């Protein structure tokens, strides 16, 4: 696998009235905004009765916003007004009593209108009237500020004439006008940042912020806090302080919606840099929503590009691609050159990731060539140019054009003679790939051994992984298979660390499943030598990916105190890491003996840095079960057959596992090729059966119970419904789906003991679910269980959580709405009363889980948004298993109410109700439903076990 470089981000310049998030056409002021709710001095009601209409007004485009909702007009006098009033009401705008023609556009339930305020305008009014009630909004308008000296200083700063800008600002900082002094001080802080004097800039920002607050200049305080947060984040890795700089804006947000939208963006940057990618996505979504509502088009583009970066980091390359294409199509031709170059490089980078992730191969060369032209012309940035050239080299490798890759690699080296360690490692990896491509295993081995020494010297985990992987491929090409196996195993052993580091920027863009290449290559090698060890390697790979997913959720759910500890420890690591990187820019040019000496001299320092990382990760409580050893057999019942499927170098391998041993098969080339693409509902079931089941016909025929452990795209296949000897496979034997959790097996609920919980129709809109609840409660009581029922409005989040954690609870049945959300299912939930929900995170946080769980709701066992999605995910059912449940029966997709009711009636009222295992119970229910409704989607329900 060739790992492309991350996007070359333009450095955000958080100057006053100018930030990456948004720019005015004149380049002089950030757009301000105001929101005044009805009430207080800004709301005038003409009649005390009836109560006023609900009226929402947000004002955007002010040159500056002052306390009390005072809008200082921009130079062109154009502001934007978003109004939302009830559908039956009429809303009207007026400037100084003169009606404004409303030709607005509908946005988020309201209307966004451009208003041009003529010279001398003093007041904007919005009035709404309907159903005998009225409400109004008024905002005071001031003419544009006249500050030619400040504008001149800002222009000088942007031209890089820092000494001239500082001299002019220094004089203004002693102005008798406090507002001018504060603005000049904030600009001087930006000059300090441009000079690299971060410690001088921070107190200046703080002084300016205090003055803005005292003078009631709300928008200026927002801008300087954004700049301060950015400086703390990227120039000192002072994460907690960067977050606190933004949190202090909380009391002002209601009066400045445009600033609130931008605050979400800067908060997302903090989350992104501290590894909390899920929170970053939520914050970016909130920023995008505000930007869309207020017409902040430039800011919206930057938000969406950052969102694509986060999606890429989460391994969601397809979603990132769609977003980047949309952005490219909507970016105006006159957008700043560096903005266009960054977007084009992202498009090319994404095309590589889509191909590496198994998606369609798309040529990103055109976008990268355009980015290269911009970086060599109107946006002269040598480092970014080298980035684009390196991505072009990777693109050439993907097209099997080794000569083209060599040309681009040489150009990149000329562009940046002293690259940082990460870029140097990519260059060595490209050289190694070129050598492997021409069949020169010996040269490739030398290159990857050098890469390993440089990666160790640089303390870069991702570089060590690439080196180990490349060494394995080189050794395999040389026929040194034992050594190749050792190299692949070494790469695999790094996956736990890499899975934790990926969201922190170490190998960003290769999150979670992107590190499975070492497992594919090792399983492929061992398949030819030792099937039992190949099986162990496949199971270990799955366990590591699952552990990384759980860690991702843990980071998103830290308490305030835990987050502060995490950010403090991470900041110490990041600062040491960056200082370490700054010292090794020339290391890649060292001769072999010099590199060895440098490695020995810096080894202790690298170990200290890794210890800092361990301290940071300890905050998260990494108490994950250890993956099974390669040779450790799974725990299987008498007559049980476990079928495991895993990707290998080209296609898939299957393993049939019994108490007696392991049989392994490499799937036929034609089948493997068919399975490598996306699996959809249109994929012929017969072809799947032939590819996945037929190679193990004898083992399946002899089995009394089947357990499937698929991976990747095969997780979405209904194995129990595949045709087998003229009937669905489940007609032959009970079928379960295993997570293969280390040291875990199915745990049955004790008959006649303990308690049972039945939750039915929490939202009060599913009569069939309420009937189902009555049937289930009666059946469980008939078994001697003490049944507690939570129906309708009684099924709230607190009541369900408390009931689930009772030590006596052994059985839990839910009948209601299930909701799948998030690419990997992390945002899925059971819908509860009063708008509540029990999400995946809530389930994982349970102190204990019932032995037996039935989730009779849509998507409760679903882990991916579309069939064929190749990533490992966690849905609600899987979360219950991780929390300690022994078995789950749940639906892998949306299910019709009538089908759910029929399946549950058969499950609890049929012959299989008393069966010891979930697979047997579900089998009897499925066969009963098939007899009366063969065309129904009975296959949507699955039995899952640890």
PDB file of C-alpha atoms in Angstrom, residues 738-889:
ATOM      1  CA  UNK A 738     -19.377 -13.953  16.274  1.00  0.00           C
ATOM      2  CA  UNK A 739     -17.331 -10.931  17.272  1.00  0.00           C
ATOM      3  CA  UNK A 740     -14.522 -13.315  18.323  1.00  0.00           C
ATOM      4  CA  UNK A 741     -13.853 -11.443  21.560  1.00  0.00           C
ATOM      5  CA  UNK A 742     -10.865 -12.890  23.449  1.00  0.00           C
ATOM      6  CA  UNK A 743     -11.859 -15.111  26.361  1.00  0.00           C
ATOM      7  CA  UNK A 744     -15.604 -14.735  25.778  1.00  0.00           C
ATOM      8  CA  UNK A 745     -18.343 -17.225  24.918  1.00  0.00           C
ATOM      9  CA  UNK A 746     -22.125 -17.215  24.773  1.00  0.00           C
ATOM     10  CA  UNK A 747     -23.650 -16.805  28.246  1.00  0.00           C
ATOM     11  CA  UNK A 748     -27.198 -18.109  28.662  1.00  0.00           C
ATOM     12  CA  UNK A 749     -29.735 -16.559  31.023  1.00  0.00           C
ATOM     13  CA  UNK A 750     -30.549 -18.867  33.971  1.00  0.00           C
ATOM     14  CA  UNK A 751     -34.029 -20.315  33.679  1.00  0.00           C
ATOM     15  CA  UNK A 752     -36.440 -19.388  36.420  1.00  0.00           C
ATOM     16  CA  UNK A 753     -33.994 -17.006  38.064  1.00  0.00           C
ATOM     17  CA  UNK A 754     -33.204 -13.334  37.918  1.00  0.00           C
ATOM     18  CA  UNK A 755     -35.165 -10.569  36.313  1.00  0.00           C
ATOM     19  CA  UNK A 756     -36.282  -9.530  32.862  1.00  0.00           C
ATOM     20  CA  UNK A 757     -36.845  -6.050  31.444  1.00  0.00           C
ATOM     21  CA  UNK A 758     -39.270  -5.371  28.602  1.00  0.00           C
ATOM     22  CA  UNK A 759     -39.264  -1.921  26.956  1.00  0.00           C
ATOM     23  CA  UNK A 760     -42.080  -1.351  24.469  1.00  0.00           C
ATOM     24  CA  UNK A 761     -43.041   1.563  22.222  1.00  0.00           C
ATOM     25  CA  UNK A 762     -41.182   4.357  24.069  1.00  0.00           C
ATOM     26  CA  UNK A 763     -42.254   6.997  21.532  1.00  0.00           C
ATOM     27  CA  UNK A 764     -45.892   5.943  21.630  1.00  0.00           C
ATOM     28  CA  UNK A 765     -46.261   5.553  17.849  1.00  0.00           C
ATOM     29  CA  UNK A 766     -45.841   1.782  17.309  1.00  0.00           C
ATOM     30  CA  UNK A 767     -48.976  -0.147  18.331  1.00  0.00           C
ATOM     31  CA  UNK A 768     -47.398  -3.378  17.091  1.00  0.00           C
ATOM     32  CA  UNK A 769     -44.427  -2.833  19.416  1.00  0.00           C
ATOM     33  CA  UNK A 770     -46.787  -2.341  22.364  1.00  0.00           C
ATOM     34  CA  UNK A 771     -48.573  -5.628  21.542  1.00  0.00           C
ATOM     35  CA  UNK A 772     -45.188  -7.285  21.185  1.00  0.00           C
ATOM     36  CA  UNK A 773     -44.201  -6.070  24.623  1.00  0.00           C
ATOM     37  CA  UNK A 774     -47.295  -7.626  26.189  1.00  0.00           C
ATOM     38  CA  UNK A 775     -46.608 -10.975  24.483  1.00  0.00           C
ATOM     39  CA  UNK A 776     -42.928 -11.002  25.506  1.00  0.00           C
ATOM     40  CA  UNK A 777     -43.660 -10.024  29.112  1.00  0.00           C
ATOM     41  CA  UNK A 778     -46.186 -12.857  29.440  1.00  0.00           C
ATOM     42  CA  UNK A 779     -43.783 -15.398  27.906  1.00  0.00           C
ATOM     43  CA  UNK A 780     -40.914 -14.403  30.185  1.00  0.00           C
ATOM     44  CA  UNK A 781     -43.129 -14.438  33.269  1.00  0.00           C
ATOM     45  CA  UNK A 782     -44.180 -17.924  32.254  1.00  0.00           C
ATOM     46  CA  UNK A 783     -40.524 -18.948  32.544  1.00  0.00           C
ATOM     47  CA  UNK A 784     -40.507 -17.819  36.141  1.00  0.00           C
ATOM     48  CA  UNK A 785     -38.601 -14.575  35.547  1.00  0.00           C
ATOM     49  CA  UNK A 786     -39.490 -11.398  37.437  1.00  0.00           C
ATOM     50  CA  UNK A 787     -40.562  -9.043  34.652  1.00  0.00           C
ATOM     51  CA  UNK A 788     -40.320  -5.263  34.782  1.00  0.00           C
ATOM     52  CA  UNK A 789     -42.064  -3.304  32.016  1.00  0.00           C
ATOM     53  CA  UNK A 790     -41.246   0.180  30.736  1.00  0.00           C
ATOM     54  CA  UNK A 791     -43.823   1.183  28.159  1.00  0.00           C
ATOM     55  CA  UNK A 792     -44.515   4.471  26.407  1.00  0.00           C
ATOM     56  CA  UNK A 793     -43.571   7.523  28.437  1.00  0.00           C
ATOM     57  CA  UNK A 794     -42.122   5.438  31.278  1.00  0.00           C
ATOM     58  CA  UNK A 795     -39.241   4.288  29.063  1.00  0.00           C
ATOM     59  CA  UNK A 796     -36.925   7.251  29.655  1.00  0.00           C
ATOM     60  CA  UNK A 797     -33.151   7.230  29.466  1.00  0.00           C
ATOM     61  CA  UNK A 798     -32.580   7.370  33.255  1.00  0.00           C
ATOM     62  CA  UNK A 799     -35.112   4.641  33.987  1.00  0.00           C
ATOM     63  CA  UNK A 800     -33.694   2.317  31.317  1.00  0.00           C
ATOM     64  CA  UNK A 801     -30.081   2.884  32.332  1.00  0.00           C
ATOM     65  CA  UNK A 802     -30.844   2.164  35.990  1.00  0.00           C
ATOM     66  CA  UNK A 803     -32.818  -0.961  35.123  1.00  0.00           C
ATOM     67  CA  UNK A 804     -30.087  -2.321  32.830  1.00  0.00           C
ATOM     68  CA  UNK A 805     -27.453  -2.089  35.561  1.00  0.00           C
ATOM     69  CA  UNK A 806     -29.425  -4.011  38.203  1.00  0.00           C
ATOM     70  CA  UNK A 807     -27.405  -7.085  39.221  1.00  0.00           C
ATOM     71  CA  UNK A 808     -30.458  -9.341  38.988  1.00  0.00           C
ATOM     72  CA  UNK A 809     -31.290  -8.460  35.366  1.00  0.00           C
ATOM     73  CA  UNK A 810     -30.630 -11.367  32.993  1.00  0.00           C
ATOM     74  CA  UNK A 811     -32.944 -10.718  30.025  1.00  0.00           C
ATOM     75  CA  UNK A 812     -33.613  -7.460  28.154  1.00  0.00           C
ATOM     76  CA  UNK A 813     -36.126  -7.075  25.336  1.00  0.00           C
ATOM     77  CA  UNK A 814     -36.585  -3.809  23.431  1.00  0.00           C
ATOM     78  CA  UNK A 815     -39.459  -3.229  20.988  1.00  0.00           C
ATOM     79  CA  UNK A 816     -39.362   0.210  19.398  1.00  0.00           C
ATOM     80  CA  UNK A 817     -37.449   2.448  17.057  1.00  0.00           C
ATOM     81  CA  UNK A 818     -33.802   1.729  16.336  1.00  0.00           C
ATOM     82  CA  UNK A 819     -31.737   4.317  14.479  1.00  0.00           C
ATOM     83  CA  UNK A 820     -28.463   3.769  12.648  1.00  0.00           C
ATOM     84  CA  UNK A 821     -26.145   6.778  12.430  1.00  0.00           C
ATOM     85  CA  UNK A 822     -22.487   7.370  11.699  1.00  0.00           C
ATOM     86  CA  UNK A 823     -20.328   5.615   9.143  1.00  0.00           C
ATOM     87  CA  UNK A 824     -19.343   2.899  11.626  1.00  0.00           C
ATOM     88  CA  UNK A 825     -22.525   2.873  13.730  1.00  0.00           C
ATOM     89  CA  UNK A 826     -21.132   4.832  16.668  1.00  0.00           C
ATOM     90  CA  UNK A 827     -24.022   7.291  16.638  1.00  0.00           C
ATOM     91  CA  UNK A 828     -26.728   4.602  16.533  1.00  0.00           C
ATOM     92  CA  UNK A 829     -29.331   4.506  19.293  1.00  0.00           C
ATOM     93  CA  UNK A 830     -32.526   3.028  20.716  1.00  0.00           C
ATOM     94  CA  UNK A 831     -35.170   5.752  20.727  1.00  0.00           C
ATOM     95  CA  UNK A 832     -36.716   6.406  24.149  1.00  0.00           C
ATOM     96  CA  UNK A 833     -39.474   8.517  25.652  1.00  0.00           C
ATOM     97  CA  UNK A 834     -39.231  12.288  26.081  1.00  0.00           C
ATOM     98  CA  UNK A 835     -36.871  12.581  23.119  1.00  0.00           C
ATOM     99  CA  UNK A 836     -34.220  10.459  24.844  1.00  0.00           C
ATOM    100  CA  UNK A 837     -32.092   7.707  23.413  1.00  0.00           C
ATOM    101  CA  UNK A 838     -29.740   4.942  24.471  1.00  0.00           C
ATOM    102  CA  UNK A 839     -26.695   5.336  22.228  1.00  0.00           C
ATOM    103  CA  UNK A 840     -23.744   3.048  21.563  1.00  0.00           C
ATOM    104  CA  UNK A 841     -21.667   5.060  24.002  1.00  0.00           C
ATOM    105  CA  UNK A 842     -24.269   4.627  26.728  1.00  0.00           C
ATOM    106  CA  UNK A 843     -24.231   0.877  26.215  1.00  0.00           C
ATOM    107  CA  UNK A 844     -20.437   0.695  26.390  1.00  0.00           C
ATOM    108  CA  UNK A 845     -20.540   2.703  29.622  1.00  0.00           C
ATOM    109  CA  UNK A 846     -22.834   0.218  31.374  1.00  0.00           C
ATOM    110  CA  UNK A 847     -21.345  -1.403  34.474  1.00  0.00           C
ATOM    111  CA  UNK A 848     -22.840  -4.744  33.417  1.00  0.00           C
ATOM    112  CA  UNK A 849     -25.074  -6.112  30.691  1.00  0.00           C
ATOM    113  CA  UNK A 850     -27.856  -8.732  30.688  1.00  0.00           C
ATOM    114  CA  UNK A 851     -26.966 -12.238  29.545  1.00  0.00           C
ATOM    115  CA  UNK A 852     -29.641 -12.331  26.857  1.00  0.00           C
ATOM    116  CA  UNK A 853     -30.723  -9.325  24.778  1.00  0.00           C
ATOM    117  CA  UNK A 854     -33.308  -8.991  22.004  1.00  0.00           C
ATOM    118  CA  UNK A 855     -33.443  -5.692  20.103  1.00  0.00           C
ATOM    119  CA  UNK A 856     -36.596  -5.695  18.020  1.00  0.00           C
ATOM    120  CA  UNK A 857     -36.043  -2.467  16.125  1.00  0.00           C
ATOM    121  CA  UNK A 858     -34.641  -1.275  12.822  1.00  0.00           C
ATOM    122  CA  UNK A 859     -30.872  -1.360  12.262  1.00  0.00           C
ATOM    123  CA  UNK A 860     -30.035  -2.586  15.762  1.00  0.00           C
ATOM    124  CA  UNK A 861     -27.295  -4.929  14.485  1.00  0.00           C
ATOM    125  CA  UNK A 862     -26.203  -2.722  11.582  1.00  0.00           C
ATOM    126  CA  UNK A 863     -22.570  -1.555  11.413  1.00  0.00           C
ATOM    127  CA  UNK A 864     -22.238   0.158   8.010  1.00  0.00           C
ATOM    128  CA  UNK A 865     -24.303   2.684   6.046  1.00  0.00           C
ATOM    129  CA  UNK A 866     -24.325   0.720   2.783  1.00  0.00           C
ATOM    130  CA  UNK A 867     -23.879  -2.866   1.705  1.00  0.00           C
ATOM    131  CA  UNK A 868     -20.285  -3.491   0.773  1.00  0.00           C
ATOM    132  CA  UNK A 869     -18.820  -0.902   3.121  1.00  0.00           C
ATOM    133  CA  UNK A 870     -15.489  -2.386   4.084  1.00  0.00           C
ATOM    134  CA  UNK A 871     -14.854  -0.863   7.497  1.00  0.00           C
ATOM    135  CA  UNK A 872     -15.211  -2.578  10.851  1.00  0.00           C
ATOM    136  CA  UNK A 873     -18.015  -0.946  12.792  1.00  0.00           C
ATOM    137  CA  UNK A 874     -19.938  -1.171  16.024  1.00  0.00           C
ATOM    138  CA  UNK A 875     -23.702  -1.123  16.193  1.00  0.00           C
ATOM    139  CA  UNK A 876     -25.996  -1.413  19.176  1.00  0.00           C
ATOM    140  CA  UNK A 877     -25.926  -5.205  19.277  1.00  0.00           C
ATOM    141  CA  UNK A 878     -22.133  -5.294  19.111  1.00  0.00           C
ATOM    142  CA  UNK A 879     -21.932  -2.696  21.885  1.00  0.00           C
ATOM    143  CA  UNK A 880     -24.058  -4.898  24.173  1.00  0.00           C
ATOM    144  CA  UNK A 881     -21.707  -7.815  23.508  1.00  0.00           C
ATOM    145  CA  UNK A 882     -18.699  -5.672  24.368  1.00  0.00           C
ATOM    146  CA  UNK A 883     -20.454  -4.551  27.549  1.00  0.00           C
ATOM    147  CA  UNK A 884     -20.754  -8.202  28.634  1.00  0.00           C
ATOM    148  CA  UNK A 885     -23.938  -9.626  27.121  1.00  0.00           C
ATOM    149  CA  UNK A 886     -23.864 -13.318  26.211  1.00  0.00           C
ATOM    150  CA  UNK A 887     -26.068 -13.219  23.109  1.00  0.00           C
ATOM    151  CA  UNK A 888     -28.056 -10.724  21.053  1.00  0.00           C
ATOM    152  CA  UNK A 889     -30.875 -11.108  18.572  1.00  0.00           C
TER     153      UNK A 889
END
